[in-house]
Amino acid sequence: MPAAKPKKVADRQEILEFLTGVMRNEGLSEKERLDASYRLGRYLGLEGKETDSDVLPRVVIYDGTDKNKLP
């Protein structure tokens, strides 16, 4: 059986593992670790979002019957 052909493009799991590994590597400088954590947050879509908030978004349902309530 031939050896598995290496993937040319990293998948999501590989990217997450790499960035997490860099972020946790105490042998690297703090700047490098912070950069990895920033990139990991961007990749995960956490940039600019409050993650510890208990406030739910307000939902408004408009059924189209009251024309005066349109913005």
PDB file of N, CA and C in Angstrom:
ATOM      1  N   MET A   1       0.850  -1.181   0.000  1.00  0.00           N
ATOM      2  CA  MET A   1       0.000   0.000   0.000  1.00  0.00           C
ATOM      3  C   MET A   1       0.894   1.242   0.000  1.00  0.00           C
ATOM      4  N   PRO A   2       0.685   2.193  -0.933  1.00  0.00           N
ATOM      5  CA  PRO A   2       1.514   3.397  -0.984  1.00  0.00           C
ATOM      6  C   PRO A   2       1.244   4.314   0.203  1.00  0.00           C
ATOM      7  N   ALA A   3       2.263   5.111   0.528  1.00  0.00           N
ATOM      8  CA  ALA A   3       2.121   6.061   1.639  1.00  0.00           C
ATOM      9  C   ALA A   3       1.066   7.105   1.282  1.00  0.00           C
ATOM     10  N   ALA A   4       0.403   7.633   2.309  1.00  0.00           N
ATOM     11  CA  ALA A   4      -0.628   8.647   2.099  1.00  0.00           C
ATOM     12  C   ALA A   4      -0.005   9.914   1.517  1.00  0.00           C
ATOM     13  N   LYS A   5      -0.681  10.489   0.545  1.00  0.00           N
ATOM     14  CA  LYS A   5      -0.215  11.729  -0.063  1.00  0.00           C
ATOM     15  C   LYS A   5      -0.449  12.882   0.902  1.00  0.00           C
ATOM     16  N   PRO A   6       0.577  13.699   1.190  1.00  0.00           N
ATOM     17  CA  PRO A   6       0.381  14.807   2.130  1.00  0.00           C
ATOM     18  C   PRO A   6      -0.608  15.832   1.577  1.00  0.00           C
ATOM     19  N   LYS A   7      -1.385  16.396   2.475  1.00  0.00           N
ATOM     20  CA  LYS A   7      -2.348  17.421   2.081  1.00  0.00           C
ATOM     21  C   LYS A   7      -1.608  18.704   1.738  1.00  0.00           C
ATOM     22  N   LYS A   8      -2.062  19.390   0.703  1.00  0.00           N
ATOM     23  CA  LYS A   8      -1.443  20.649   0.304  1.00  0.00           C
ATOM     24  C   LYS A   8      -1.992  21.834   1.088  1.00  0.00           C
ATOM     25  N   VAL A   9      -3.211  21.691   1.611  1.00  0.00           N
ATOM     26  CA  VAL A   9      -3.856  22.783   2.323  1.00  0.00           C
ATOM     27  C   VAL A   9      -4.228  22.315   3.730  1.00  0.00           C
ATOM     28  N   ALA A  10      -3.889  23.135   4.718  1.00  0.00           N
ATOM     29  CA  ALA A  10      -4.221  22.793   6.105  1.00  0.00           C
ATOM     30  C   ALA A  10      -5.724  22.876   6.303  1.00  0.00           C
ATOM     31  N   ASP A  11      -6.266  21.920   7.048  1.00  0.00           N
ATOM     32  CA  ASP A  11      -7.694  21.968   7.349  1.00  0.00           C
ATOM     33  C   ASP A  11      -7.913  22.749   8.648  1.00  0.00           C
ATOM     34  N   ARG A  12      -9.158  22.949   9.000  1.00  0.00           N
ATOM     35  CA  ARG A  12      -9.529  23.744  10.180  1.00  0.00           C
ATOM     36  C   ARG A  12      -8.864  23.203  11.445  1.00  0.00           C
ATOM     37  N   GLN A  13      -8.910  21.901  11.633  1.00  0.00           N
ATOM     38  CA  GLN A  13      -8.352  21.293  12.841  1.00  0.00           C
ATOM     39  C   GLN A  13      -6.848  21.544  12.941  1.00  0.00           C
ATOM     40  N   GLU A  14      -6.140  21.416  11.823  1.00  0.00           N
ATOM     41  CA  GLU A  14      -4.692  21.633  11.829  1.00  0.00           C
ATOM     42  C   GLU A  14      -4.345  23.082  12.173  1.00  0.00           C
ATOM     43  N   ILE A  15      -5.107  24.012  11.645  1.00  0.00           N
ATOM     44  CA  ILE A  15      -4.879  25.427  11.942  1.00  0.00           C
ATOM     45  C   ILE A  15      -5.129  25.712  13.422  1.00  0.00           C
ATOM     46  N   LEU A  16      -6.223  25.189  13.949  1.00  0.00           N
ATOM     47  CA  LEU A  16      -6.538  25.390  15.363  1.00  0.00           C
ATOM     48  C   LEU A  16      -5.469  24.786  16.260  1.00  0.00           C
ATOM     49  N   GLU A  17      -5.001  23.577  15.933  1.00  0.00           N
ATOM     50  CA  GLU A  17      -3.959  22.924  16.732  1.00  0.00           C
ATOM     51  C   GLU A  17      -2.657  23.715  16.683  1.00  0.00           C
ATOM     52  N   PHE A  18      -2.290  24.201  15.500  1.00  0.00           N
ATOM     53  CA  PHE A  18      -1.044  24.958  15.369  1.00  0.00           C
ATOM     54  C   PHE A  18      -1.094  26.244  16.188  1.00  0.00           C
ATOM     55  N   LEU A  19      -2.139  27.036  15.996  1.00  0.00           N
ATOM     56  CA  LEU A  19      -2.240  28.306  16.714  1.00  0.00           C
ATOM     57  C   LEU A  19      -2.333  28.098  18.221  1.00  0.00           C
ATOM     58  N   THR A  20      -3.052  27.071  18.640  1.00  0.00           N
ATOM     59  CA  THR A  20      -3.147  26.766  20.070  1.00  0.00           C
ATOM     60  C   THR A  20      -1.779  26.366  20.619  1.00  0.00           C
ATOM     61  N   GLY A  21      -1.048  25.558  19.851  1.00  0.00           N
ATOM     62  CA  GLY A  21       0.293  25.138  20.275  1.00  0.00           C
ATOM     63  C   GLY A  21       1.244  26.312  20.428  1.00  0.00           C
ATOM     64  N   VAL A  22       1.203  27.244  19.485  1.00  0.00           N
ATOM     65  CA  VAL A  22       2.050  28.439  19.567  1.00  0.00           C
ATOM     66  C   VAL A  22       1.644  29.279  20.770  1.00  0.00           C
ATOM     67  N   MET A  23       0.355  29.454  20.968  1.00  0.00           N
ATOM     68  CA  MET A  23      -0.144  30.277  22.066  1.00  0.00           C
ATOM     69  C   MET A  23       0.280  29.713  23.428  1.00  0.00           C
ATOM     70  N   ARG A  24       0.333  28.395  23.544  1.00  0.00           N
ATOM     71  CA  ARG A  24       0.674  27.750  24.821  1.00  0.00           C
ATOM     72  C   ARG A  24       2.162  27.474  25.006  1.00  0.00           C
ATOM     73  N   ASN A  25       2.960  27.713  23.980  1.00  0.00           N
ATOM     74  CA  ASN A  25       4.394  27.408  24.043  1.00  0.00           C
ATOM     75  C   ASN A  25       5.132  28.467  24.860  1.00  0.00           C
ATOM     76  N   GLU A  26       5.499  28.125  26.080  1.00  0.00           N
ATOM     77  CA  GLU A  26       6.164  29.077  26.968  1.00  0.00           C
ATOM     78  C   GLU A  26       7.601  29.357  26.550  1.00  0.00           C
ATOM     79  N   GLY A  27       8.133  28.601  25.590  1.00  0.00           N
ATOM     80  CA  GLY A  27       9.476  28.836  25.081  1.00  0.00           C
ATOM     81  C   GLY A  27       9.536  29.986  24.086  1.00  0.00           C
ATOM     82  N   LEU A  28       8.400  30.441  23.614  1.00  0.00           N
ATOM     83  CA  LEU A  28       8.342  31.561  22.684  1.00  0.00           C
ATOM     84  C   LEU A  28       8.167  32.869  23.449  1.00  0.00           C
ATOM     85  N   SER A  29       8.418  33.971  22.752  1.00  0.00           N
ATOM     86  CA  SER A  29       8.254  35.277  23.400  1.00  0.00           C
ATOM     87  C   SER A  29       6.772  35.558  23.629  1.00  0.00           C
ATOM     88  N   GLU A  30       6.518  36.441  24.566  1.00  0.00           N
ATOM     89  CA  GLU A  30       5.128  36.810  24.857  1.00  0.00           C
ATOM     90  C   GLU A  30       4.471  37.445  23.636  1.00  0.00           C
ATOM     91  N   LYS A  31       5.249  38.209  22.875  1.00  0.00           N
ATOM     92  CA  LYS A  31       4.722  38.843  21.665  1.00  0.00           C
ATOM     93  C   LYS A  31       4.248  37.792  20.667  1.00  0.00           C
ATOM     94  N   GLU A  32       5.030  36.744  20.462  1.00  0.00           N
ATOM     95  CA  GLU A  32       4.643  35.684  19.526  1.00  0.00           C
ATOM     96  C   GLU A  32       3.402  34.941  20.012  1.00  0.00           C
ATOM     97  N   ARG A  33       3.346  34.700  21.312  1.00  0.00           N
ATOM     98  CA  ARG A  33       2.190  33.996  21.883  1.00  0.00           C
ATOM     99  C   ARG A  33       0.927  34.839  21.789  1.00  0.00           C
ATOM    100  N   LEU A  34       1.046  36.147  22.064  1.00  0.00           N
ATOM    101  CA  LEU A  34      -0.106  37.036  21.949  1.00  0.00           C
ATOM    102  C   LEU A  34      -0.579  37.148  20.499  1.00  0.00           C
ATOM    103  N   ASP A  35       0.364  37.181  19.571  1.00  0.00           N
ATOM    104  CA  ASP A  35       0.006  37.240  18.157  1.00  0.00           C
ATOM    105  C   ASP A  35      -0.770  35.978  17.760  1.00  0.00           C
ATOM    106  N   ALA A  36      -0.325  34.823  18.229  1.00  0.00           N
ATOM    107  CA  ALA A  36      -1.030  33.575  17.927  1.00  0.00           C
ATOM    108  C   ALA A  36      -2.430  33.587  18.532  1.00  0.00           C
ATOM    109  N   SER A  37      -2.568  34.104  19.762  1.00  0.00           N
ATOM    110  CA  SER A  37      -3.888  34.138  20.385  1.00  0.00           C
ATOM    111  C   SER A  37      -4.807  35.110  19.645  1.00  0.00           C
ATOM    112  N   TYR A  38      -4.252  36.221  19.169  1.00  0.00           N
ATOM    113  CA  TYR A  38      -5.028  37.175  18.380  1.00  0.00           C
ATOM    114  C   TYR A  38      -5.512  36.527  17.081  1.00  0.00           C
ATOM    115  N   ARG A  39      -4.612  35.837  16.401  1.00  0.00           N
ATOM    116  CA  ARG A  39      -4.972  35.169  15.145  1.00  0.00           C
ATOM    117  C   ARG A  39      -5.986  34.053  15.382  1.00  0.00           C
ATOM    118  N   LEU A  40      -5.833  33.344  16.468  1.00  0.00           N
ATOM    119  CA  LEU A  40      -6.791  32.287  16.816  1.00  0.00           C
ATOM    120  C   LEU A  40      -8.175  32.889  17.062  1.00  0.00           C
ATOM    121  N   GLY A  41      -8.226  33.983  17.784  1.00  0.00           N
ATOM    122  CA  GLY A  41      -9.495  34.661  18.029  1.00  0.00           C
ATOM    123  C   GLY A  41     -10.138  35.156  16.749  1.00  0.00           C
ATOM    124  N   ARG A  42      -9.321  35.706  15.840  1.00  0.00           N
ATOM    125  CA  ARG A  42      -9.844  36.147  14.538  1.00  0.00           C
ATOM    126  C   ARG A  42     -10.384  34.972  13.749  1.00  0.00           C
ATOM    127  N   TYR A  43      -9.629  33.870  13.744  1.00  0.00           N
ATOM    128  CA  TYR A  43     -10.054  32.682  13.000  1.00  0.00           C
ATOM    129  C   TYR A  43     -11.373  32.137  13.539  1.00  0.00           C
ATOM    130  N   LEU A  44     -11.526  32.199  14.844  1.00  0.00           N
ATOM    131  CA  LEU A  44     -12.746  31.683  15.470  1.00  0.00           C
ATOM    132  C   LEU A  44     -13.894  32.695  15.457  1.00  0.00           C
ATOM    133  N   GLY A  45     -13.638  33.901  14.965  1.00  0.00           N
ATOM    134  CA  GLY A  45     -14.688  34.907  14.871  1.00  0.00           C
ATOM    135  C   GLY A  45     -14.992  35.597  16.182  1.00  0.00           C
ATOM    136  N   LEU A  46     -14.032  35.637  17.080  1.00  0.00           N
ATOM    137  CA  LEU A  46     -14.253  36.252  18.389  1.00  0.00           C
ATOM    138  C   LEU A  46     -13.830  37.718  18.424  1.00  0.00           C
ATOM    139  N   GLU A  47     -13.252  38.212  17.377  1.00  0.00           N
ATOM    140  CA  GLU A  47     -12.741  39.570  17.352  1.00  0.00           C
ATOM    141  C   GLU A  47     -13.868  40.581  17.519  1.00  0.00           C
ATOM    142  N   GLY A  48     -13.744  41.443  18.513  1.00  0.00           N
ATOM    143  CA  GLY A  48     -14.716  42.500  18.725  1.00  0.00           C
ATOM    144  C   GLY A  48     -16.008  42.053  19.373  1.00  0.00           C
ATOM    145  N   LYS A  49     -16.075  40.829  19.847  1.00  0.00           N
ATOM    146  CA  LYS A  49     -17.297  40.339  20.475  1.00  0.00           C
ATOM    147  C   LYS A  49     -17.060  40.132  21.963  1.00  0.00           C
ATOM    148  N   GLU A  50     -18.081  40.406  22.749  1.00  0.00           N
ATOM    149  CA  GLU A  50     -18.020  40.112  24.175  1.00  0.00           C
ATOM    150  C   GLU A  50     -18.487  38.678  24.358  1.00  0.00           C
ATOM    151  N   THR A  51     -17.615  37.820  24.845  1.00  0.00           N
ATOM    152  CA  THR A  51     -17.957  36.405  24.952  1.00  0.00           C
ATOM    153  C   THR A  51     -18.584  36.043  26.289  1.00  0.00           C
ATOM    154  N   ASP A  52     -18.394  36.880  27.319  1.00  0.00           N
ATOM    155  CA  ASP A  52     -18.908  36.541  28.646  1.00  0.00           C
ATOM    156  C   ASP A  52     -20.212  37.273  28.969  1.00  0.00           C
ATOM    157  N   SER A  53     -20.893  37.739  27.978  1.00  0.00           N
ATOM    158  CA  SER A  53     -22.105  38.507  28.209  1.00  0.00           C
ATOM    159  C   SER A  53     -23.315  37.590  28.339  1.00  0.00           C
ATOM    160  N   ASP A  54     -24.158  37.872  29.332  1.00  0.00           N
ATOM    161  CA  ASP A  54     -25.396  37.116  29.520  1.00  0.00           C
ATOM    162  C   ASP A  54     -26.571  37.784  28.824  1.00  0.00           C
ATOM    163  N   VAL A  55     -26.322  38.919  28.178  1.00  0.00           N
ATOM    164  CA  VAL A  55     -27.389  39.664  27.525  1.00  0.00           C
ATOM    165  C   VAL A  55     -27.683  39.030  26.166  1.00  0.00           C
ATOM    166  N   LEU A  56     -28.935  38.656  25.972  1.00  0.00           N
ATOM    167  CA  LEU A  56     -29.343  38.084  24.701  1.00  0.00           C
ATOM    168  C   LEU A  56     -29.732  39.192  23.736  1.00  0.00           C
ATOM    169  N   PRO A  57     -29.551  38.983  22.443  1.00  0.00           N
ATOM    170  CA  PRO A  57     -29.952  40.011  21.487  1.00  0.00           C
ATOM    171  C   PRO A  57     -31.465  40.191  21.479  1.00  0.00           C
ATOM    172  N   ARG A  58     -31.903  41.402  21.224  1.00  0.00           N
ATOM    173  CA  ARG A  58     -33.326  41.701  21.167  1.00  0.00           C
ATOM    174  C   ARG A  58     -33.873  41.225  19.828  1.00  0.00           C
ATOM    175  N   VAL A  59     -34.977  40.527  19.860  1.00  0.00           N
ATOM    176  CA  VAL A  59     -35.614  40.014  18.651  1.00  0.00           C
ATOM    177  C   VAL A  59     -36.936  40.741  18.443  1.00  0.00           C
ATOM    178  N   VAL A  60     -37.135  41.297  17.257  1.00  0.00           N
ATOM    179  CA  VAL A  60     -38.367  41.990  16.913  1.00  0.00           C
ATOM    180  C   VAL A  60     -38.987  41.246  15.744  1.00  0.00           C
ATOM    181  N   ILE A  61     -40.226  40.846  15.910  1.00  0.00           N
ATOM    182  CA  ILE A  61     -40.943  40.150  14.848  1.00  0.00           C
ATOM    183  C   ILE A  61     -41.973  41.115  14.276  1.00  0.00           C
ATOM    184  N   TYR A  62     -41.857  41.398  13.001  1.00  0.00           N
ATOM    185  CA  TYR A  62     -42.768  42.303  12.318  1.00  0.00           C
ATOM    186  C   TYR A  62     -43.633  41.472  11.385  1.00  0.00           C
ATOM    187  N   ASP A  63     -44.936  41.519  11.588  1.00  0.00           N
ATOM    188  CA  ASP A  63     -45.841  40.715  10.768  1.00  0.00           C
ATOM    189  C   ASP A  63     -46.420  41.487   9.592  1.00  0.00           C
ATOM    190  N   GLY A  64     -46.098  42.762   9.458  1.00  0.00           N
ATOM    191  CA  GLY A  64     -46.528  43.545   8.311  1.00  0.00           C
ATOM    192  C   GLY A  64     -47.904  44.167   8.427  1.00  0.00           C
ATOM    193  N   THR A  65     -48.590  43.989   9.563  1.00  0.00           N
ATOM    194  CA  THR A  65     -49.952  44.504   9.688  1.00  0.00           C
ATOM    195  C   THR A  65     -50.005  45.965  10.098  1.00  0.00           C
ATOM    196  N   ASP A  66     -49.033  46.461  10.803  1.00  0.00           N
ATOM    197  CA  ASP A  66     -49.058  47.844  11.286  1.00  0.00           C
ATOM    198  C   ASP A  66     -48.012  48.653  10.514  1.00  0.00           C
ATOM    199  N   LYS A  67     -48.445  49.387   9.495  1.00  0.00           N
ATOM    200  CA  LYS A  67     -47.534  50.143   8.628  1.00  0.00           C
ATOM    201  C   LYS A  67     -46.869  51.294   9.368  1.00  0.00           C
ATOM    202  N   ASN A  68     -47.475  51.812  10.438  1.00  0.00           N
ATOM    203  CA  ASN A  68     -46.934  52.955  11.176  1.00  0.00           C
ATOM    204  C   ASN A  68     -45.712  52.586  12.006  1.00  0.00           C
ATOM    205  N   LYS A  69     -45.453  51.322  12.205  1.00  0.00           N
ATOM    206  CA  LYS A  69     -44.342  50.913  13.050  1.00  0.00           C
ATOM    207  C   LYS A  69     -43.066  50.643  12.273  1.00  0.00           C
ATOM    208  N   LEU A  70     -43.104  50.807  10.954  1.00  0.00           N
ATOM    209  CA  LEU A  70     -41.887  50.635  10.167  1.00  0.00           C
ATOM    210  C   LEU A  70     -40.937  51.788  10.441  1.00  0.00           C
ATOM    211  N   PRO A  71     -39.641  51.516  10.495  1.00  0.00           N
ATOM    212  CA  PRO A  71     -38.669  52.589  10.739  1.00  0.00           C
ATOM    213  C   PRO A  71     -38.597  53.574   9.604  1.00  0.00           C
TER     214      PRO A  71
END
